Short mmCIF file of N, CA and C in Angstrom, two decimals:
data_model
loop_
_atom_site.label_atom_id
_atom_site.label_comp_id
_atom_site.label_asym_id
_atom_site.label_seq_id
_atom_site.Cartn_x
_atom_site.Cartn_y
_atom_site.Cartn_z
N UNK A 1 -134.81 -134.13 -168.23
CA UNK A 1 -134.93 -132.69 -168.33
C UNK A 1 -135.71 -132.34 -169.59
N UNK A 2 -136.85 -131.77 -169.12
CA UNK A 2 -137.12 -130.68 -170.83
C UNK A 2 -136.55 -129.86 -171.23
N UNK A 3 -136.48 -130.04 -172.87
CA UNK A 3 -136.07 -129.08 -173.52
C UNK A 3 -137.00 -128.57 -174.52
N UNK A 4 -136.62 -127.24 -174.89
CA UNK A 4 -137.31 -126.31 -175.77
C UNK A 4 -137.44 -126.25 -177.42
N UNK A 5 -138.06 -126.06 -178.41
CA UNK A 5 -138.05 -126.95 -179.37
C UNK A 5 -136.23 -126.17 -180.08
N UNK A 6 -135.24 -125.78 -179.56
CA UNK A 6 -133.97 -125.50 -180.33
C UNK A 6 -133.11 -126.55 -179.04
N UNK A 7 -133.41 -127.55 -178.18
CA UNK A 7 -132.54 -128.23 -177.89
C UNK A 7 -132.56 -127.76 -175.99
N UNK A 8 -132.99 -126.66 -176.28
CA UNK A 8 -132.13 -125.86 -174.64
C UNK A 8 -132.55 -126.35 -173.78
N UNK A 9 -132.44 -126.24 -172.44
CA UNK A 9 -133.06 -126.32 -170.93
C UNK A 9 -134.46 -125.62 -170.63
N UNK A 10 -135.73 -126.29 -170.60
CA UNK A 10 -137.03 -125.49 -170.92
C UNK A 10 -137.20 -125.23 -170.00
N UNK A 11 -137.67 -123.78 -169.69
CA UNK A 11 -138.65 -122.74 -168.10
C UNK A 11 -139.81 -123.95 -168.53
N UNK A 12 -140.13 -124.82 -167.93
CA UNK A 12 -141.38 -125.69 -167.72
C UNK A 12 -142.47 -125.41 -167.70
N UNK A 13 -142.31 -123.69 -167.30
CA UNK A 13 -143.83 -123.41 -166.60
C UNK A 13 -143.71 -121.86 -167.58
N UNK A 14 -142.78 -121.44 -168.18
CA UNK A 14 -143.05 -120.59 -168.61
C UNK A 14 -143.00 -119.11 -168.26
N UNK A 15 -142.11 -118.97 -167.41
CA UNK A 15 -142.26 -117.94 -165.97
C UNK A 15 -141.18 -117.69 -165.13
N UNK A 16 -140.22 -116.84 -165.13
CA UNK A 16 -139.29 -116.43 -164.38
C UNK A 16 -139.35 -116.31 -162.70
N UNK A 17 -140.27 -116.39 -162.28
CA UNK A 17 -141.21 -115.95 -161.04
C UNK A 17 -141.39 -117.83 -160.37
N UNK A 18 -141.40 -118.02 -159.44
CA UNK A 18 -141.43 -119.10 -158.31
C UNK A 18 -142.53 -119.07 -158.18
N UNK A 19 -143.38 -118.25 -158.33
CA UNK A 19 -144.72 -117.60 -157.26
C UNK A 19 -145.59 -119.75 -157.70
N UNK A 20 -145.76 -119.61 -156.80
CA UNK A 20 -146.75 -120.92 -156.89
C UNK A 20 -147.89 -121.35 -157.40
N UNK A 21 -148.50 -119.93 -157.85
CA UNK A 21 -149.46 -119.88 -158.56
C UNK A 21 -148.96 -120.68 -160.05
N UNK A 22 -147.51 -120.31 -160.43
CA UNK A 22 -147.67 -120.88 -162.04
C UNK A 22 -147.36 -121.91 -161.91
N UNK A 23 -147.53 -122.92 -160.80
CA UNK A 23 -147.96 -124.34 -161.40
C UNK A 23 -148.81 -124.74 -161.29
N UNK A 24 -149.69 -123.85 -161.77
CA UNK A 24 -151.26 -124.11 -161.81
C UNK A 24 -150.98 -124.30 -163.36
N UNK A 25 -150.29 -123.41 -163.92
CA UNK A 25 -150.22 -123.18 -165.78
C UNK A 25 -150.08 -124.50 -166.74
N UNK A 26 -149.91 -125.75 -165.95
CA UNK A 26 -149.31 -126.66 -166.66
C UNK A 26 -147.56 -126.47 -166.90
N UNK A 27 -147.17 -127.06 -168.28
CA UNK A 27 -145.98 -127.37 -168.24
C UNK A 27 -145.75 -127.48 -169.94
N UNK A 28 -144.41 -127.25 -170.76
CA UNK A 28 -144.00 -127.56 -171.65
C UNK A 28 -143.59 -128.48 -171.94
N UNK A 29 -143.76 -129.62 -172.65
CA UNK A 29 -142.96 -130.64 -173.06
C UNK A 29 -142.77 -130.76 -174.01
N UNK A 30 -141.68 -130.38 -174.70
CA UNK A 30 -141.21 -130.08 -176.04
C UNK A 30 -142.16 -129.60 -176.45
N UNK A 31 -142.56 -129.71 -177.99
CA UNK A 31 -143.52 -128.67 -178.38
C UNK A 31 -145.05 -128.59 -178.11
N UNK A 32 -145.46 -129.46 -176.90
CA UNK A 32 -146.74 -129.89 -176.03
C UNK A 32 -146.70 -129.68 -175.05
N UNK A 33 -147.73 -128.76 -174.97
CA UNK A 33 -147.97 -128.23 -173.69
C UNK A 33 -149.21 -128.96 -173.28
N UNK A 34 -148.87 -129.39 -172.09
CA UNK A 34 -149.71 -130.60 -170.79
C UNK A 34 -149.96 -129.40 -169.63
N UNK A 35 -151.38 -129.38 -169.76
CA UNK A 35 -152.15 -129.23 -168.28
C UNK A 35 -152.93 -130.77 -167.44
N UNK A 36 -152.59 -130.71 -166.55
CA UNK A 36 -153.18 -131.52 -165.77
C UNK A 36 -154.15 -130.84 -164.97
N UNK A 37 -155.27 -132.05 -165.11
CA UNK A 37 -156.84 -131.39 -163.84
C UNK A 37 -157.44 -132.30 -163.58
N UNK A 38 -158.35 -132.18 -162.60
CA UNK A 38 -159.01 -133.55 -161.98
C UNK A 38 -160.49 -133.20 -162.33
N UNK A 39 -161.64 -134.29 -162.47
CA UNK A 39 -162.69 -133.86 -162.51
C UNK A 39 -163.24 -133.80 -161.56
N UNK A 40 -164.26 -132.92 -161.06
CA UNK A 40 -165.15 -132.49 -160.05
C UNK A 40 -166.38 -132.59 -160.37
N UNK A 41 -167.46 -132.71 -159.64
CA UNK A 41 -168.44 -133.17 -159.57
C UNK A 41 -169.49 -132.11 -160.39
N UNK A 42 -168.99 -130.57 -160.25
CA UNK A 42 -169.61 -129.70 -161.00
C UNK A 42 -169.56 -130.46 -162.83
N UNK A 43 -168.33 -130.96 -163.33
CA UNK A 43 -167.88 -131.46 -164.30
C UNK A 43 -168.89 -131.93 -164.73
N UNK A 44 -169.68 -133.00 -164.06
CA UNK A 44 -170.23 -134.13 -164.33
C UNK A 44 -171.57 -133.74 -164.69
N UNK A 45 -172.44 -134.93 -165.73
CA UNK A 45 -174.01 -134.97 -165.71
C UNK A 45 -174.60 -135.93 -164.96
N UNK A 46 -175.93 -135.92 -165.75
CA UNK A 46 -176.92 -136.77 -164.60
C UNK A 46 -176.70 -138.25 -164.88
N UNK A 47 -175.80 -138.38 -165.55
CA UNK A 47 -175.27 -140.14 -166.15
C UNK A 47 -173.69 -140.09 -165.33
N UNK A 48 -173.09 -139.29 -164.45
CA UNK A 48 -172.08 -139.51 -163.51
C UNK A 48 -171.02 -139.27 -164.54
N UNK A 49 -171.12 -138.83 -165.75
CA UNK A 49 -169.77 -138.39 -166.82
C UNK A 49 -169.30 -137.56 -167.20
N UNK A 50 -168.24 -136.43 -167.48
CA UNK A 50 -168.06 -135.39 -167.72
C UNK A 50 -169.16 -134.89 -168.94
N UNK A 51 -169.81 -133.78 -168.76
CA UNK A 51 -170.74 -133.52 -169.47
C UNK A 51 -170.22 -132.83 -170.88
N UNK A 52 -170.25 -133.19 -172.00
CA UNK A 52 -169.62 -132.84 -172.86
C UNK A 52 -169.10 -131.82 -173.46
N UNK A 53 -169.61 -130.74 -172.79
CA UNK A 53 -169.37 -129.39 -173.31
C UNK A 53 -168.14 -128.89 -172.31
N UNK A 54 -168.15 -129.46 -171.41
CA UNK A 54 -166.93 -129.48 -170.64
C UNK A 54 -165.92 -129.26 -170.77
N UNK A 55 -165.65 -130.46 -172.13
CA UNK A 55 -164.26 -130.84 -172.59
C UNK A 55 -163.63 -129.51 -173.23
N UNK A 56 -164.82 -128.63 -173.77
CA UNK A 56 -164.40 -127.35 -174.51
C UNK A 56 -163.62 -126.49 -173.59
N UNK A 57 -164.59 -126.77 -172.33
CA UNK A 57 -163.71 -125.81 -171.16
C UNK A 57 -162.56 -125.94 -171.11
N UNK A 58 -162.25 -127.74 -170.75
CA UNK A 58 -160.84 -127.84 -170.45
C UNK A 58 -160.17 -127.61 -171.22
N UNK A 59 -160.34 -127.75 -172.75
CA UNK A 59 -159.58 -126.99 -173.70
C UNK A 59 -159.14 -125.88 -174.05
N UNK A 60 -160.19 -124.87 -173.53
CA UNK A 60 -159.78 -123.38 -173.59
C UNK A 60 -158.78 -123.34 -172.53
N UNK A 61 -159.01 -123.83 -171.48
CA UNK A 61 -157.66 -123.68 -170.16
C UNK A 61 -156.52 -123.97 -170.90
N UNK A 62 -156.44 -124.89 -171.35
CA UNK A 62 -155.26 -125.52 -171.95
C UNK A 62 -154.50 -124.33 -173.08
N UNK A 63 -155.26 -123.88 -173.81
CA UNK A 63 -155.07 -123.10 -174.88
C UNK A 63 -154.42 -121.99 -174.02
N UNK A 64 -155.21 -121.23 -173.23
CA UNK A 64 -155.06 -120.09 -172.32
C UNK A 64 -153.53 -120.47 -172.05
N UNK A 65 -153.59 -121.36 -171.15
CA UNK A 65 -152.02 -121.94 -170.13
C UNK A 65 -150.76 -122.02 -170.83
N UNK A 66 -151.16 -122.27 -172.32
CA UNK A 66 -150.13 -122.59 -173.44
C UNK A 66 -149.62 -121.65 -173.35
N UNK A 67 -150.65 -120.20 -173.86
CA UNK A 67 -150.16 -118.87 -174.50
C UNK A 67 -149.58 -117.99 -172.86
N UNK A 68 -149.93 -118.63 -171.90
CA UNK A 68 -149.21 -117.93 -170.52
C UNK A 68 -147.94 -118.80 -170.89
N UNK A 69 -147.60 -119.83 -170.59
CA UNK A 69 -146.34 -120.47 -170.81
C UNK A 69 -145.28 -120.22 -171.45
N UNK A 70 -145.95 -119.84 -172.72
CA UNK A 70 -144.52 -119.11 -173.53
C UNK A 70 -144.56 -117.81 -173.87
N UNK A 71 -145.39 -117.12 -173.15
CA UNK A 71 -144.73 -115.59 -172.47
C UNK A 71 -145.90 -114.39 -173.04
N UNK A 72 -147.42 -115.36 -173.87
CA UNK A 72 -148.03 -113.95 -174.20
C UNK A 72 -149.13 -113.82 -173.28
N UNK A 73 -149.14 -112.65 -172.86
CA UNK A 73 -149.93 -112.02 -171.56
C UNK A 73 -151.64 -111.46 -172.31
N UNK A 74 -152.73 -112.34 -172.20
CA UNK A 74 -153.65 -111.95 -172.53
C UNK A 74 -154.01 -110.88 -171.46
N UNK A 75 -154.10 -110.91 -170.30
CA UNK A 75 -154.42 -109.55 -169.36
C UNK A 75 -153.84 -108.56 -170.57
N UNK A 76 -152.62 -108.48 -170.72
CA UNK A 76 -151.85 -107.44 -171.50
C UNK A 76 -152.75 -107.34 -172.44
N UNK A 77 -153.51 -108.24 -173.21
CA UNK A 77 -153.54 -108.03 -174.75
C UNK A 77 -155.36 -107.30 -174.48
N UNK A 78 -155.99 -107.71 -173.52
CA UNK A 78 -156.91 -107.45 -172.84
C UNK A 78 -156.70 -105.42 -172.88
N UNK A 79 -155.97 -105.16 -172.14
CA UNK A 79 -155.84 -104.19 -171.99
C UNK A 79 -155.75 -103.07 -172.68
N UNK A 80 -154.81 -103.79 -173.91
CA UNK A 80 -154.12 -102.69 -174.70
C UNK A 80 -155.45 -103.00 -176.23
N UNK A 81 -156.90 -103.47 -175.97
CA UNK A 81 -157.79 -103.63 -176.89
C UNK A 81 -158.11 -102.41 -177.34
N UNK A 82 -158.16 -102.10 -178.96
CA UNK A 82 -158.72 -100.74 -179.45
C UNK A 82 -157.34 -100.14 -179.95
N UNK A 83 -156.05 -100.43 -179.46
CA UNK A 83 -155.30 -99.97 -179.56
C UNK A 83 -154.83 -100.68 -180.96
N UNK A 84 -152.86 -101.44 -180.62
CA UNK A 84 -152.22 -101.73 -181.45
C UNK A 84 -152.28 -103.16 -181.03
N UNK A 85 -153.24 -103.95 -180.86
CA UNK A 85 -153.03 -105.12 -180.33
C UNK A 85 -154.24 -105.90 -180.96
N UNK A 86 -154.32 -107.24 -180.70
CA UNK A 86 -154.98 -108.24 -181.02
C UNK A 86 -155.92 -109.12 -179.82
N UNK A 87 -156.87 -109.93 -180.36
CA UNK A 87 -157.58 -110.49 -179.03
C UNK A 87 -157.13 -111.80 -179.99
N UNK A 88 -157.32 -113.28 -180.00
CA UNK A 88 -157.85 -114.41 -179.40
C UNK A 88 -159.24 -115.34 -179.56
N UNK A 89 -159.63 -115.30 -180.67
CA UNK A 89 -160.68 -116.40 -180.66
C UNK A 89 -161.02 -117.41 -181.25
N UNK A 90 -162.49 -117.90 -180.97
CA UNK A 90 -162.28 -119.11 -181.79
C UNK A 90 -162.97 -119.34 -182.61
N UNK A 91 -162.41 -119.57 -183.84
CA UNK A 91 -163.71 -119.70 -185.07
C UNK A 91 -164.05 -120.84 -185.81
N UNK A 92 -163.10 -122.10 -185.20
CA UNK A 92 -163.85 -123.21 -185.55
C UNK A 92 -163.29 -124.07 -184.35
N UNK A 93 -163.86 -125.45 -184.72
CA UNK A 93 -163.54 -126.51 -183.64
C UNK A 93 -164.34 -127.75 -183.91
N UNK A 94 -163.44 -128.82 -184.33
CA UNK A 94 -164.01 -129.94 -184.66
C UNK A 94 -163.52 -130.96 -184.07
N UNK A 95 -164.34 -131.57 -183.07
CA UNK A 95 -164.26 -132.16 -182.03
C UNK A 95 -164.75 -133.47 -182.22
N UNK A 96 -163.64 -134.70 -181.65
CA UNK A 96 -164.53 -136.17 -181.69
C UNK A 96 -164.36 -136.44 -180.07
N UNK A 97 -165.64 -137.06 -179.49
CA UNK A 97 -165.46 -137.70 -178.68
C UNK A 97 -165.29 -139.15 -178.25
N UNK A 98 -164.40 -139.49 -177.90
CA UNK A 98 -164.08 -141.44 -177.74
C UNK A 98 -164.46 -142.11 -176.61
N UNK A 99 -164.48 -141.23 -175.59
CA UNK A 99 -164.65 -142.58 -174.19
C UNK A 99 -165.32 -141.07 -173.58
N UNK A 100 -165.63 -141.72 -172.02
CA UNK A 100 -165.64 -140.61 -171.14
C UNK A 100 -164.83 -140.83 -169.68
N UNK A 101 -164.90 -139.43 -169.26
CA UNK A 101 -163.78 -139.10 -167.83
C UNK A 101 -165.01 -139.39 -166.50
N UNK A 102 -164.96 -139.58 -165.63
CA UNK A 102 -165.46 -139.49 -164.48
C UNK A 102 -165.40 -138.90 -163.96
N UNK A 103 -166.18 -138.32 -162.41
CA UNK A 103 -165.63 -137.23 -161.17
C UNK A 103 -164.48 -138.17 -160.45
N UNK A 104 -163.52 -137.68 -159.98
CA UNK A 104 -162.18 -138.05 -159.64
C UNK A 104 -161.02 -137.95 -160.11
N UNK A 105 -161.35 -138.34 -161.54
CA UNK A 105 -160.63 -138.51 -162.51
C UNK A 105 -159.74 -137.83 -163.17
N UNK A 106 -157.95 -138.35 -162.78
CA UNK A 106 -157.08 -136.91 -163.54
C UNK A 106 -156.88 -137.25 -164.91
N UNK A 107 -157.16 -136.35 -165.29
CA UNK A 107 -156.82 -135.35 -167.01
C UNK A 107 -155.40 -134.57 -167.35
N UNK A 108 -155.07 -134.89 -168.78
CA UNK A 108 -154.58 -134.28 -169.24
C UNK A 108 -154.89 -133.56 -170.56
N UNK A 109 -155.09 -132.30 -170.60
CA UNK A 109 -155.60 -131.47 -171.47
C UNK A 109 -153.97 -131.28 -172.08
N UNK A 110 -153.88 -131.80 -173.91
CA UNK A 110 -152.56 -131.62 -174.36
C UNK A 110 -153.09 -130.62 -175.70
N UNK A 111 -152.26 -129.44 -175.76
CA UNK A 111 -152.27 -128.81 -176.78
C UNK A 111 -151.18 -128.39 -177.46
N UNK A 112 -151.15 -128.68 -178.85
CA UNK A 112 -149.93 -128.61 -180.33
C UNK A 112 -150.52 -127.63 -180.44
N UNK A 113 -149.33 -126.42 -181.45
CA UNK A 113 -149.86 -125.45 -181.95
C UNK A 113 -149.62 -125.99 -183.56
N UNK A 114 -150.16 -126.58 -184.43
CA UNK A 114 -149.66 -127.21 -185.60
C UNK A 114 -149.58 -126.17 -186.81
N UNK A 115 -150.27 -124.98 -186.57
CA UNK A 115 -150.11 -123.91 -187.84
C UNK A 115 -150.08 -122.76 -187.52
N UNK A 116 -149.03 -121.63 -187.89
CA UNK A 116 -149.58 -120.55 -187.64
C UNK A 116 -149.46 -119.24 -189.55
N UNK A 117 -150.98 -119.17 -189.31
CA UNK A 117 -151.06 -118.29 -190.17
C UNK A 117 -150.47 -116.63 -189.95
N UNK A 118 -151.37 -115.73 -191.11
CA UNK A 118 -151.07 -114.13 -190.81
C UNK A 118 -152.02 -113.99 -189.90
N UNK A 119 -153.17 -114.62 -189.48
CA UNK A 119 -154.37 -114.17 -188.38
C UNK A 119 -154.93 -115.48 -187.54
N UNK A 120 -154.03 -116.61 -188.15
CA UNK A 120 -154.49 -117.38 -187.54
C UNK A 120 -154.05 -118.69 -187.07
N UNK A 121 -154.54 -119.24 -185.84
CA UNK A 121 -153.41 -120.11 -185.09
C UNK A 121 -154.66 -121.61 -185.14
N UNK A 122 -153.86 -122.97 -185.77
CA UNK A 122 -154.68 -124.00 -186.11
C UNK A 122 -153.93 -124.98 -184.40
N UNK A 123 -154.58 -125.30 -183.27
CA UNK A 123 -154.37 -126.22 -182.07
C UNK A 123 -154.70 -127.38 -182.38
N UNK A 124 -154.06 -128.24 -182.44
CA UNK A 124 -154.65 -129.69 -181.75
C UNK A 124 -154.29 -129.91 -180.62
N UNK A 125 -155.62 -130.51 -179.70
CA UNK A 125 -155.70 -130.54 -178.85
C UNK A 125 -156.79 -132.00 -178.14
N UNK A 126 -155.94 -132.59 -177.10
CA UNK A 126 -156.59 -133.92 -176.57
C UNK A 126 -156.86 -133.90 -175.20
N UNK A 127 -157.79 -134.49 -174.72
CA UNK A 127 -157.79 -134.45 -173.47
C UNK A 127 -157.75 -136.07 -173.42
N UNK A 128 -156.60 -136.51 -172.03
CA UNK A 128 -156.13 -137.85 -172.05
C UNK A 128 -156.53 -137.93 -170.30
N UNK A 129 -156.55 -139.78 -170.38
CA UNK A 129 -156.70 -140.13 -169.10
C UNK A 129 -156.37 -141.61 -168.93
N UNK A 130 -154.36 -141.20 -168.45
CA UNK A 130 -153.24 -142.02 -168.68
C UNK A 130 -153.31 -141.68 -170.23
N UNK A 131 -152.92 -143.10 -170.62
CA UNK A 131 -152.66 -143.14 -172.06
C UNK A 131 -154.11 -143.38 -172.72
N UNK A 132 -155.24 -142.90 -172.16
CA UNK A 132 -156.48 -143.59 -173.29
C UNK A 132 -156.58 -142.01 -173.48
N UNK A 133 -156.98 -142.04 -174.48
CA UNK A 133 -157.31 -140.66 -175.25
C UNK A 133 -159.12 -140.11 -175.43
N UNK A 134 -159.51 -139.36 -174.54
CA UNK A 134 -161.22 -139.45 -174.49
C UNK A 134 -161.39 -138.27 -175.81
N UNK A 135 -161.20 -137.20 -175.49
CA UNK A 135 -161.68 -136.25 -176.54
C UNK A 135 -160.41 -135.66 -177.26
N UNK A 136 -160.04 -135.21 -178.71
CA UNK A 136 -159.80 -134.65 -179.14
C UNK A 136 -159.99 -133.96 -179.88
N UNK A 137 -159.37 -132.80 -180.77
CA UNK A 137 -160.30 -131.43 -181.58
C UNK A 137 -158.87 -130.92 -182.31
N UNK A 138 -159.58 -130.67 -183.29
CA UNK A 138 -159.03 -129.37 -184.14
C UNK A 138 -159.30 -127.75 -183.74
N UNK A 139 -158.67 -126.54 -183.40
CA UNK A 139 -159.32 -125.95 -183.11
C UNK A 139 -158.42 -124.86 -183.74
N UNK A 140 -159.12 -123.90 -184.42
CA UNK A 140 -158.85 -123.04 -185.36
C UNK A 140 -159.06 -121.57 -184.44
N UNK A 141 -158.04 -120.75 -184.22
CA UNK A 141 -158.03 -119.53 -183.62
C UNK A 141 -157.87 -118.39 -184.13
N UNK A 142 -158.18 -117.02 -184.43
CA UNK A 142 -157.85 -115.95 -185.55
C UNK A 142 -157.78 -114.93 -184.38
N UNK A 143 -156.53 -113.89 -184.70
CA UNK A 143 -156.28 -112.82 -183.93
C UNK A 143 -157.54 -111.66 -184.79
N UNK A 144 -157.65 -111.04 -184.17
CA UNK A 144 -158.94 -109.87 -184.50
C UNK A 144 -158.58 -108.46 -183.55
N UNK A 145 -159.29 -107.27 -184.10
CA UNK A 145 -159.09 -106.11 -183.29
C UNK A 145 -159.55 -105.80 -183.23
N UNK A 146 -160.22 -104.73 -182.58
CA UNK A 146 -161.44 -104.63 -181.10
C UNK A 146 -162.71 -104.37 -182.06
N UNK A 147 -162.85 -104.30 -183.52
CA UNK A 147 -164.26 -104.19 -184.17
C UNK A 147 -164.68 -105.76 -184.47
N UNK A 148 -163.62 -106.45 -183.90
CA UNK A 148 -164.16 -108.20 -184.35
C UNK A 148 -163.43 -108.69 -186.17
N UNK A 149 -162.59 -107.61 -186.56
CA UNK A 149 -161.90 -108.24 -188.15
C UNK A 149 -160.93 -108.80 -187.59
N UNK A 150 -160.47 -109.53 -188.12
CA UNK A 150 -159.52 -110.27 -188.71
C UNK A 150 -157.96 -109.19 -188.55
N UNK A 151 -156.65 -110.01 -187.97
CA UNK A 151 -155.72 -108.60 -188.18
C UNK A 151 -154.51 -109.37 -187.94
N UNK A 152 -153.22 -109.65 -188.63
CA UNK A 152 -152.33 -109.91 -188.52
C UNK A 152 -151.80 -110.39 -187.36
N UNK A 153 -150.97 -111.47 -186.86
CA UNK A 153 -150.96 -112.33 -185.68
C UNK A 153 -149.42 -110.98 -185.20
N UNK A 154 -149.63 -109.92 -183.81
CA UNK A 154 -148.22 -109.19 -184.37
C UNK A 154 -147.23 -109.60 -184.13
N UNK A 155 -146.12 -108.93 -184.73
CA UNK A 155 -144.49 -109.73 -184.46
C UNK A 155 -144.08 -110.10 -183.25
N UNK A 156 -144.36 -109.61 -182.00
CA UNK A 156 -144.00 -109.78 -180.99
C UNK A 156 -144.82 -111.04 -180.03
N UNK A 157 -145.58 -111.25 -180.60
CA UNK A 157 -146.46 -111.97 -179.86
C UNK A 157 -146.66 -113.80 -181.03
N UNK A 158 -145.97 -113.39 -182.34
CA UNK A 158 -145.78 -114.58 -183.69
C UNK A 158 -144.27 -115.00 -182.79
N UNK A 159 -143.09 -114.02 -182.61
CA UNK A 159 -142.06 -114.06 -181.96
C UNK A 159 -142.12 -115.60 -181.14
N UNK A 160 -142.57 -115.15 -179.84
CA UNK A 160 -142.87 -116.35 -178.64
C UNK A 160 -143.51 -117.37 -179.42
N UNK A 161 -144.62 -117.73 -180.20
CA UNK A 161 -145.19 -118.65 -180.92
C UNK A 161 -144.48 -119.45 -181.52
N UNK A 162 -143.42 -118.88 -182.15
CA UNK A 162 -143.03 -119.96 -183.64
C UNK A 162 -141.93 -120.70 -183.12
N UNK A 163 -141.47 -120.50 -182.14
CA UNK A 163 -140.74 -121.86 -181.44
C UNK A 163 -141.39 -123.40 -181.60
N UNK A 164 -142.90 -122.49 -181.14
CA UNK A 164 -144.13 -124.34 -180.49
C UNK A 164 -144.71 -124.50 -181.69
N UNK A 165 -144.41 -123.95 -183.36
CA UNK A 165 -144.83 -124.48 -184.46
C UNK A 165 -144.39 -125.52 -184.45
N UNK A 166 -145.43 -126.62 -184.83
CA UNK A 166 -144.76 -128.17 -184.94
C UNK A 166 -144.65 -128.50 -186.78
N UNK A 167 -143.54 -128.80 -186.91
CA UNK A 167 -143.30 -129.19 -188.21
C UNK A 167 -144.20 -129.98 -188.88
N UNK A 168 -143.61 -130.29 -189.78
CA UNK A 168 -145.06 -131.39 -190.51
C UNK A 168 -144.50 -132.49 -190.13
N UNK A 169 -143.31 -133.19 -190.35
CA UNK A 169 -142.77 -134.35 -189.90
C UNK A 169 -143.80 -134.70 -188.75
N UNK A 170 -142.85 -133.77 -187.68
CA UNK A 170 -143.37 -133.85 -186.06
C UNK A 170 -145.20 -133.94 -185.36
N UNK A 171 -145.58 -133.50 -186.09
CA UNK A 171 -147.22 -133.53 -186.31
C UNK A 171 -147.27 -134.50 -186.61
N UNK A 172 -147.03 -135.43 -187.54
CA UNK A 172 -147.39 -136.59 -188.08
C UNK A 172 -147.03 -137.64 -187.11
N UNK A 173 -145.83 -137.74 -186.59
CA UNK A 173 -145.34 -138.61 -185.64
C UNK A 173 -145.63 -138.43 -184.46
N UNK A 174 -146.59 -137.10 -183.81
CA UNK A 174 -146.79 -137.12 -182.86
C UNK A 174 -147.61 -137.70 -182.02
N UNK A 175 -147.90 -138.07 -181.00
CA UNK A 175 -148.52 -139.23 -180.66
C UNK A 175 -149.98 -138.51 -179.78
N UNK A 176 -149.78 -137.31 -179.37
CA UNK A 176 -150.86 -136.37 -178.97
C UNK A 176 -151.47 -136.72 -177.57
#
């Protein structure tokens, strides 16, 4: 059984709702959240390998799926832009690549949330296939409001987050 990072029985998917769509979202595992995806042929370049810019994609899914999982609604945050709310982006990302994925090939896109600032959220994030590890990244995120500054991560939305802060211990020992 998963549990949630205080011990409990984890919503897996993040979602009160059956609807079948959210196991598309991936899944929680303790403080790692795992999407699984397969590669497709769109994926690929003219050398038959996931084309590298790719991996960014699958990472943003991952990132996205995280913040659906533990309950913050970008449609919502989408919506309520201009207002009292925050967007989501990305302002750095330092990425190594180790091996490559193929078309066929299932993936796991794993994302840690390892820091959270007043504006800003630090991911690590791997994309695995089994246990070999092809790409991983640092990826640095800052909440902003609708003129593009910089703006406090808000309480309600830091709330759901600071559960999946990973300690420093736990970061260190984590195996990613």
């Amino acid at each position: 059984m998963t549990t949630d990072s205080a011990g409990e029985p984890a919503d897996t998917l993040g979602h009160n709702s059956g609807s079948p769509s959210h196991r598309l979202d991936g899944l929680i595992d303790g403080l790692c959240h795992v999407l699984p995806l397969r590669v497709y042929y769109e994926d690929t370049d003219a050398g038959q390998v996931v084309y590298y810019a790719n991996y960014l994609k699958f990472m943003e899914r991952g990132r996205s799926n995280f913040l659906r999982c533990v309950g913050v609604d970008q449609r919502e945050m989408l919506s309520r832009r201009g207002q009292d709310d925050v967007l989501f982006v990305v302002r750095r990302v330092d990425i190594e690549y180790l091996a490559s994925a193929e078309i066929e090939d299932e993936l796991e896109v794993r994302t840690q949330l390892r820091e959270m600032g007043g504006a800003k959220l630090v991911m690590r994030q791997t994309v695995k296939k089994g246990p070999q590890t092809l790409t991983k990244a640092e990826v640095v995120v800052v909440s902003v409001k609708a003129q593009g500054r910089p703006a406090r991560i808000p309480d309600h939305i830091r709330k759901k987050l600071q559960p999946y802060v990973m300690a420093d211990g736990a970061a260190a020992n984590e195996k990613g």
